[in-house]
Coordinates of C-alpha atoms and ligand atoms in Angstrom, one line a residue:
M203 CA 117.5 62.0 136.1
E204 CA 116.1 63.2 132.9
V205 CA 114.0 66.1 132.8
S206 CA 110.5 65.2 131.9
T207 CA 109.2 67.9 129.7
S208 CA 106.4 68.1 127.2
I209 CA 106.8 70.8 124.2
P210 CA 104.4 70.0 121.8
F211 CA 105.2 71.2 117.9
N212 CA 102.2 73.1 117.8
K213 CA 100.2 74.9 119.9
P214 CA 96.8 76.6 118.9
Y215 CA 97.0 80.0 120.7
L216 CA 93.9 81.8 122.1
T217 CA 93.8 85.5 122.3
G218 CA 90.8 85.5 124.9
K219 CA 87.9 86.8 122.9
E220 CA 87.3 84.1 120.7
T221 CA 84.4 82.3 122.8
H222 CA 83.0 85.9 123.5
Y223 CA 82.6 86.8 119.8
V224 CA 81.4 83.1 119.5
Y225 CA 78.8 83.9 122.2
Q226 CA 77.9 86.9 120.3
A227 CA 77.6 85.4 116.7
V228 CA 75.1 82.6 118.4
A229 CA 73.4 85.0 120.4
S230 CA 72.9 87.3 117.1
G231 CA 70.3 84.3 116.0
K232 CA 72.1 84.4 112.5
I233 CA 74.7 81.6 112.5
S234 CA 74.9 80.3 109.0
G235 CA 77.4 82.0 106.4
D236 CA 78.1 85.8 105.7
G237 CA 76.8 87.1 108.7
L238 CA 78.2 89.9 110.7
F239 CA 81.5 88.3 111.8
T240 CA 82.3 87.1 108.2
K241 CA 81.7 90.8 107.2
K242 CA 84.1 91.8 109.5
C243 CA 87.0 89.3 108.6
H244 CA 86.4 90.3 104.7
Q245 CA 86.5 94.2 105.7
F246 CA 89.6 93.5 108.0
F247 CA 91.5 91.7 105.1
E248 CA 90.4 94.3 102.4
E249 CA 91.8 97.3 104.7
T250 CA 94.7 96.0 106.1
F251 CA 96.0 93.9 102.7
G252 CA 94.2 96.0 100.2
F253 CA 92.5 92.6 99.0
S254 CA 90.0 93.8 96.4
K255 CA 88.0 90.7 97.1
C256 CA 88.0 88.0 100.0
L257 CA 85.4 85.2 100.5
L258 CA 86.0 83.1 103.7
T259 CA 85.8 79.4 103.1
T260 CA 85.7 76.6 105.5
S261 CA 89.4 75.6 104.6
C262 CA 92.5 76.6 102.2
T263 CA 91.5 73.2 100.5
D264 CA 88.0 74.6 99.7
A265 CA 89.8 77.7 98.2
L266 CA 92.0 76.0 96.2
E267 CA 88.9 73.9 94.8
M268 CA 86.9 77.4 94.2
A269 CA 90.1 78.6 92.4
A270 CA 90.1 75.3 90.0
I271 CA 86.7 75.3 89.2
L272 CA 86.6 79.3 88.6
L273 CA 89.5 78.5 86.0
D274 CA 87.5 76.1 84.4
M275 CA 90.0 73.6 84.3
Q276 CA 89.2 70.4 82.2
Q277 CA 90.3 66.9 81.6
G278 CA 93.7 67.4 80.1
D279 CA 94.5 71.1 81.3
E280 CA 98.0 71.1 82.6
V281 CA 98.7 72.9 86.3
I282 CA 102.4 73.6 87.2
L283 CA 103.1 73.3 91.3
P284 CA 105.8 72.6 93.6
S285 CA 106.1 68.7 94.7
Y286 CA 107.1 69.7 97.8
T287 CA 103.8 70.9 99.1
F288 CA 100.7 70.0 101.0
V289 CA 98.4 67.2 99.2
S290 CA 95.3 70.2 99.1
T291 CA 97.5 72.1 96.5
A292 CA 97.3 69.0 93.9
N293 CA 93.9 67.3 95.1
A294 CA 92.2 70.8 93.9
F295 CA 93.2 70.2 90.5
V296 CA 93.1 66.6 90.2
L297 CA 89.2 66.4 91.1
R298 CA 88.5 68.4 87.9
G299 CA 90.8 66.0 85.6
A300 CA 94.0 68.4 85.4
K301 CA 97.3 67.1 84.5
L302 CA 99.9 67.8 87.8
V303 CA 103.4 68.9 86.0
F304 CA 105.6 69.0 89.4
A305 CA 108.4 71.8 89.6
D306 CA 111.2 71.3 91.8
S307 CA 112.4 73.4 94.6
A308 CA 114.8 75.8 94.7
K309 CA 118.5 74.7 95.9
D310 CA 118.3 77.3 98.5
N311 CA 114.9 77.4 99.5
P312 CA 111.9 74.9 99.2
N313 CA 109.9 77.3 97.1
M314 CA 109.6 76.1 93.8
D315 CA 112.7 77.2 91.2
I316 CA 111.0 79.7 89.2
H317 CA 113.7 79.6 86.5
S318 CA 112.8 75.8 86.2
L319 CA 109.3 76.3 85.0
R320 CA 109.9 78.0 81.6
G321 CA 110.8 74.1 80.5
L322 CA 107.6 72.8 81.8
I323 CA 105.2 75.1 80.2
T324 CA 103.0 73.8 77.1
S325 CA 100.1 74.5 75.3
K326 CA 98.1 72.9 77.9
T327 CA 99.4 74.9 81.0
K328 CA 96.7 76.8 82.4
V329 CA 97.8 77.7 85.7
I330 CA 100.6 78.1 87.9
V331 CA 100.1 77.6 91.8
P332 CA 103.4 78.9 93.8
V333 CA 103.4 78.1 97.3
H334 CA 104.9 80.8 99.8
Y335 CA 106.7 77.7 101.8
A336 CA 107.0 78.9 105.4
G337 CA 105.5 82.1 104.7
I338 CA 108.5 83.0 102.5
A339 CA 107.6 84.8 99.3
C340 CA 108.0 83.0 95.8
D341 CA 109.7 85.5 93.5
M342 CA 106.5 86.9 92.0
D343 CA 108.1 89.4 89.6
A344 CA 109.9 86.3 87.5
L345 CA 106.5 84.1 88.0
M346 CA 104.2 86.8 87.1
D347 CA 106.4 88.0 83.9
L348 CA 106.7 84.2 82.6
A349 CA 102.8 83.8 83.2
N350 CA 101.9 87.0 81.5
E351 CA 104.3 85.9 78.4
F352 CA 102.5 82.6 77.8
G353 CA 98.9 83.8 79.1
I354 CA 98.7 81.4 82.1
Y355 CA 96.7 82.1 85.4
V356 CA 98.6 82.4 88.7
V357 CA 97.1 80.9 91.9
E358 CA 98.9 81.6 95.2
D359 CA 98.8 78.8 97.6
A360 CA 99.2 81.4 100.3
A361 CA 98.0 78.9 103.2
Q362 CA 100.8 79.8 105.4
A363 CA 101.6 83.0 104.1
V364 CA 99.5 85.8 106.4
D365 CA 100.6 89.0 106.9
S366 CA 103.9 88.4 104.7
W367 CA 105.2 90.4 102.0
Y368 CA 106.7 90.5 98.6
T369 CA 109.2 93.4 97.4
S370 CA 109.1 94.2 93.9
K371 CA 111.9 95.1 91.5
D372 CA 110.1 98.7 91.4
G373 CA 110.6 98.5 95.3
S374 CA 106.7 98.5 95.9
K375 CA 105.8 96.2 98.6
K376 CA 102.8 93.7 98.1
P377 CA 101.2 91.5 100.6
L378 CA 101.3 87.9 99.4
G379 CA 98.0 86.9 98.3
S380 CA 97.6 90.2 96.0
I381 CA 99.8 89.2 93.5
G382 CA 98.5 86.0 91.5
H383 CA 95.2 86.0 89.8
M384 CA 93.6 84.6 92.8
A385 CA 95.0 83.3 96.6
A386 CA 94.2 80.8 98.8
F387 CA 94.7 81.4 102.7
S388 CA 94.4 78.7 105.5
F389 CA 93.2 79.1 109.3
H390 CA 93.7 75.5 110.0
E391 CA 95.0 75.6 113.8
T392 CA 98.5 75.0 112.7
K393 CA 98.7 78.6 111.2
N394 CA 99.9 81.7 112.7
I395 CA 96.1 83.0 112.9
M396 CA 93.5 80.0 113.1
S397 CA 90.1 79.2 113.9
G398 CA 90.5 75.6 114.0
E399 CA 89.7 75.1 110.5
G400 CA 89.0 77.9 107.9
G401 CA 90.1 79.3 104.7
M402 CA 89.8 82.3 102.3
L403 CA 90.1 82.7 98.8
V404 CA 91.3 86.3 97.5
I405 CA 89.9 87.3 94.3
N406 CA 92.5 89.9 92.4
D407 CA 91.5 89.7 88.9
P408 CA 87.8 91.1 89.2
K409 CA 86.4 88.9 86.3
F410 CA 86.5 86.0 88.9
A411 CA 84.4 88.1 91.5
A412 CA 80.6 87.8 90.7
R413 CA 81.3 83.9 89.7
A414 CA 83.2 83.3 92.9
E415 CA 80.2 84.5 95.1
I416 CA 77.7 81.8 92.7
I417 CA 80.3 78.6 93.3
R418 CA 80.4 79.5 97.2
E419 CA 76.5 79.7 97.4
K420 CA 75.9 76.2 96.0
G421 CA 75.6 77.6 92.3
T422 CA 73.1 80.0 93.1
N423 CA 73.0 83.8 92.9
R424 CA 72.1 84.1 96.6
S425 CA 74.6 86.5 97.6
A426 CA 73.3 89.0 95.0
F427 CA 69.7 88.2 96.3
F428 CA 70.8 89.4 99.8
R429 CA 72.1 92.7 98.4
G430 CA 69.1 93.0 96.7
E431 CA 70.3 93.4 93.5
I432 CA 67.6 90.9 92.2
D433 CA 64.5 89.5 93.5
K434 CA 64.9 85.8 93.4
Y435 CA 67.4 83.3 93.1
G436 CA 68.0 80.3 91.6
W437 CA 70.4 77.7 90.3
V438 CA 72.7 79.4 87.5
D439 CA 76.0 77.5 88.0
M440 CA 78.1 74.9 89.4
G441 CA 78.9 75.0 92.8
S442 CA 79.3 73.6 96.5
S443 CA 79.1 74.9 99.7
F444 CA 82.1 76.9 100.6
L445 CA 81.2 79.2 103.4
P446 CA 81.6 78.9 106.6
S447 CA 79.3 79.3 109.8
D448 CA 79.5 82.8 111.1
I449 CA 80.6 80.9 114.3
L450 CA 83.7 80.2 112.7
A451 CA 84.2 84.0 111.6
A452 CA 83.5 85.2 115.1
F453 CA 86.5 82.9 116.2
L454 CA 88.6 84.3 113.7
F455 CA 87.9 87.7 114.0
A456 CA 89.1 87.9 117.7
Q457 CA 92.4 86.4 116.2
L458 CA 92.8 89.2 113.6
E459 CA 92.3 92.0 115.9
N460 CA 95.3 90.5 117.6
L461 CA 97.3 90.1 114.4
N462 CA 100.3 92.1 115.2
D463 CA 100.6 90.8 119.0
I464 CA 100.7 87.4 117.6
Q465 CA 103.3 88.1 114.6
N466 CA 105.5 90.1 116.9
K467 CA 105.6 87.6 119.2
R468 CA 106.0 84.6 116.8
K469 CA 109.2 86.8 114.7
E470 CA 110.4 87.0 118.6
I471 CA 110.5 82.9 119.0
W472 CA 111.7 82.4 115.4
N473 CA 114.7 85.3 116.0
F474 CA 115.9 83.4 119.1
Y475 CA 116.1 80.2 117.5
H476 CA 118.0 81.6 114.4
A477 CA 120.5 83.3 116.3
G478 CA 120.8 80.0 118.4
M479 CA 121.4 78.3 115.3
T480 CA 124.1 80.3 113.7
E481 CA 127.1 78.4 115.0
L482 CA 125.8 75.2 114.1
A483 CA 125.0 76.4 110.5
S484 CA 128.7 78.0 110.4
A485 CA 130.2 74.6 111.7
G486 CA 128.1 73.3 108.6
K487 CA 126.1 70.6 110.6
V488 CA 122.8 71.9 109.1
T489 CA 121.6 74.7 106.8
L490 CA 119.1 77.2 107.8
P491 CA 116.0 78.9 106.5
F492 CA 117.3 81.5 103.7
I493 CA 115.3 84.4 103.1
P494 CA 115.6 86.3 99.8
D495 CA 116.2 89.7 99.8
W496 CA 112.5 90.3 98.2
A497 CA 110.7 88.4 101.1
S498 CA 109.7 89.5 104.3
N499 CA 109.3 86.7 106.9
N500 CA 106.0 86.1 108.9
A501 CA 107.6 83.5 111.1
H502 CA 105.3 80.5 110.6
M503 CA 107.8 78.2 110.8
Y504 CA 111.2 77.5 111.9
Y505 CA 112.9 74.5 110.4
I506 CA 116.7 73.3 110.0
V507 CA 117.8 71.2 107.1
C508 CA 120.2 68.4 107.8
K509 CA 122.9 66.9 105.8
S510 CA 121.3 63.3 105.6
P511 CA 118.1 61.7 106.7
T512 CA 120.2 59.6 109.3
H513 CA 120.9 63.1 111.2
R514 CA 117.3 64.3 110.7
Q515 CA 116.3 61.3 112.3
G516 CA 118.6 61.8 114.9
V517 CA 117.8 65.1 115.9
I518 CA 113.9 64.3 116.0
E519 CA 114.8 61.2 118.3
A520 CA 117.0 63.4 120.7
L521 CA 114.6 66.2 121.2
K522 CA 111.7 63.3 121.7
K523 CA 113.7 61.6 124.9
Q524 CA 113.3 65.4 126.1
G525 CA 109.7 65.4 125.6
I526 CA 110.1 67.9 122.6
M527 CA 108.2 67.1 119.2
A528 CA 109.9 68.2 116.0
V529 CA 108.4 67.1 112.8
F530 CA 109.7 66.5 109.1
H531 CA 107.3 67.8 106.5
Y532 CA 105.8 67.2 103.2
L533 CA 107.0 64.1 101.5
S534 CA 107.5 64.7 97.7
L535 CA 103.9 64.6 96.0
H536 CA 105.5 63.0 92.8
K537 CA 107.1 60.1 94.7
S538 CA 103.3 59.7 96.6
E539 CA 101.5 56.2 96.3
Y540 CA 98.6 58.2 94.5
Y541 CA 100.9 59.9 92.2
K542 CA 104.1 57.9 91.2
D543 CA 103.1 56.3 88.4
K544 CA 101.3 59.3 86.5
H545 CA 104.3 61.6 87.3
D546 CA 106.6 62.1 83.9
G547 CA 109.8 60.6 85.8
R548 CA 111.8 63.7 85.8
E549 CA 114.0 63.8 89.1
L550 CA 113.1 66.4 91.5
V551 CA 116.4 66.4 93.9
N552 CA 115.8 69.9 95.8
S553 CA 112.1 68.7 96.4
D554 CA 113.6 64.9 97.5
H555 CA 116.4 66.8 99.7
Y556 CA 113.7 68.9 101.6
S557 CA 111.6 65.7 102.0
D558 CA 114.5 63.7 103.2
C559 CA 116.4 66.1 105.1
L560 CA 113.9 69.0 106.6
V561 CA 112.6 69.2 110.1
R562 CA 110.4 72.1 111.8
L563 CA 110.9 72.9 115.5
P564 CA 108.2 73.7 118.0
M565 CA 106.6 76.9 116.9
Y566 CA 103.9 78.8 118.9
Y567 CA 103.4 82.0 120.9
E568 CA 103.4 80.4 124.3
L569 CA 106.9 78.6 123.5
T570 CA 109.2 80.2 126.1
T571 CA 112.9 81.0 125.8
A572 CA 113.7 78.5 128.3
Q573 CA 112.2 76.1 126.4
Q574 CA 113.5 77.1 123.5
E575 CA 116.9 76.8 125.1
L576 CA 116.5 73.3 125.9
I577 CA 115.6 72.8 122.6
L578 CA 119.0 74.6 120.9
K579 CA 121.0 72.4 123.5
T580 CA 119.5 69.5 122.9
I581 CA 120.2 69.9 119.1
Y582 CA 123.7 71.0 120.0
T583 CA 124.1 68.2 122.1
Y584 CA 123.2 65.7 119.6
F585 CA 125.4 67.0 117.0
L586 CA 128.5 67.0 119.4
S587 CA 127.9 63.0 119.4
V588 CA 128.0 62.4 115.9
Ligands
PLP625 C1 97.9 74.4 105.9 C2 97.9 74.5 104.1 C3 96.9 74.1 103.0 C4 95.7 73.3 103.5 O1 94.8 74.0 104.3 P1 93.5 73.6 105.0 O2 92.9 75.1 105.6 O3 93.9 72.4 106.0 O4 92.7 73.4 104.0 C5 97.3 74.0 101.8 N1 98.6 74.4 101.3 C6 99.3 74.5 102.2 C7 100.8 74.7 101.6 C8 99.0 74.9 103.6 O5 100.0 74.6 104.1

């Protein structure tokens, strides 16, 4: 008889304090944005990671849209970004009329191949948006050197990269999100630290700080007003409503207080998969995540790359028969229904390879060793059969 199991791909983890803090936020009577818990979250990030200015948003998508507004992206400006990414990385700039110039992934890793970027830069290139896929750092020294050489901005899509680090050539360790001019994080329920929906914009270049507050507050200088810096507030710039209710921040703060516990648990799970997969990788059946020397691993995701789409489908189906949900990931954006006719026609073979062959395994705090063993066994059994 087939064992009936049910292992979802993701299960949001609750630390237990979320509802308590949400209750406190509600009871405080100040449940719109920028209340006590929003301040606590900002302070947590500023103290833990040394980010100079943090602004919670309702999503990473919003944080990316704020970044595009702050950069004054205009019709015809160009943005370089990976094709292998989530649509929000692209949409934020499309909404401002910018032209997308897609970069290919590296051969050994889904991140953008930094060395392919020089050839994509034109006089219209305004910003490069590296995505730290699976929380693994892009080569930020090489990227920042290139951007500085051409006077181009860098916005890190750090949606998956909370508590992940980059080691610079000079040996210094920098948290992802602290290196580009700005960075966007996500607290969507599929991320390591979450509040259902949620995000954050980090401002590293101080020249964007004042305007960021205004854009986030519907184009008004209300934040300065509440600090007592001005005696009335009004409409001073374009903007929208990007700030979350303090209820969301209260939920997020409970997660942040448990950051180390959550990360340690995820790393244990990640390492168990990785050790378990070594034999299959040595046999040449799959390729495992590659972590460059400069990158830490925040265990956001465990994926394997199969040799062909057929094998990937086989793995997904074999797991599904056991009640285990494994899922593929992005479809190359340069081939998407929305952008394929606007793309300049370059082939992006590595992006397509990850698009066709990468599969993500269940990854969440409560995943047990027994469940992981079943997942590994199912995958090994599948590859013995082909
Ligand atoms: C999750 C994710 C986003 C979007 O985050 P939201 O908070 O859901 O808007 C953007 N980019 C990447 C790379 C992501 O993984």
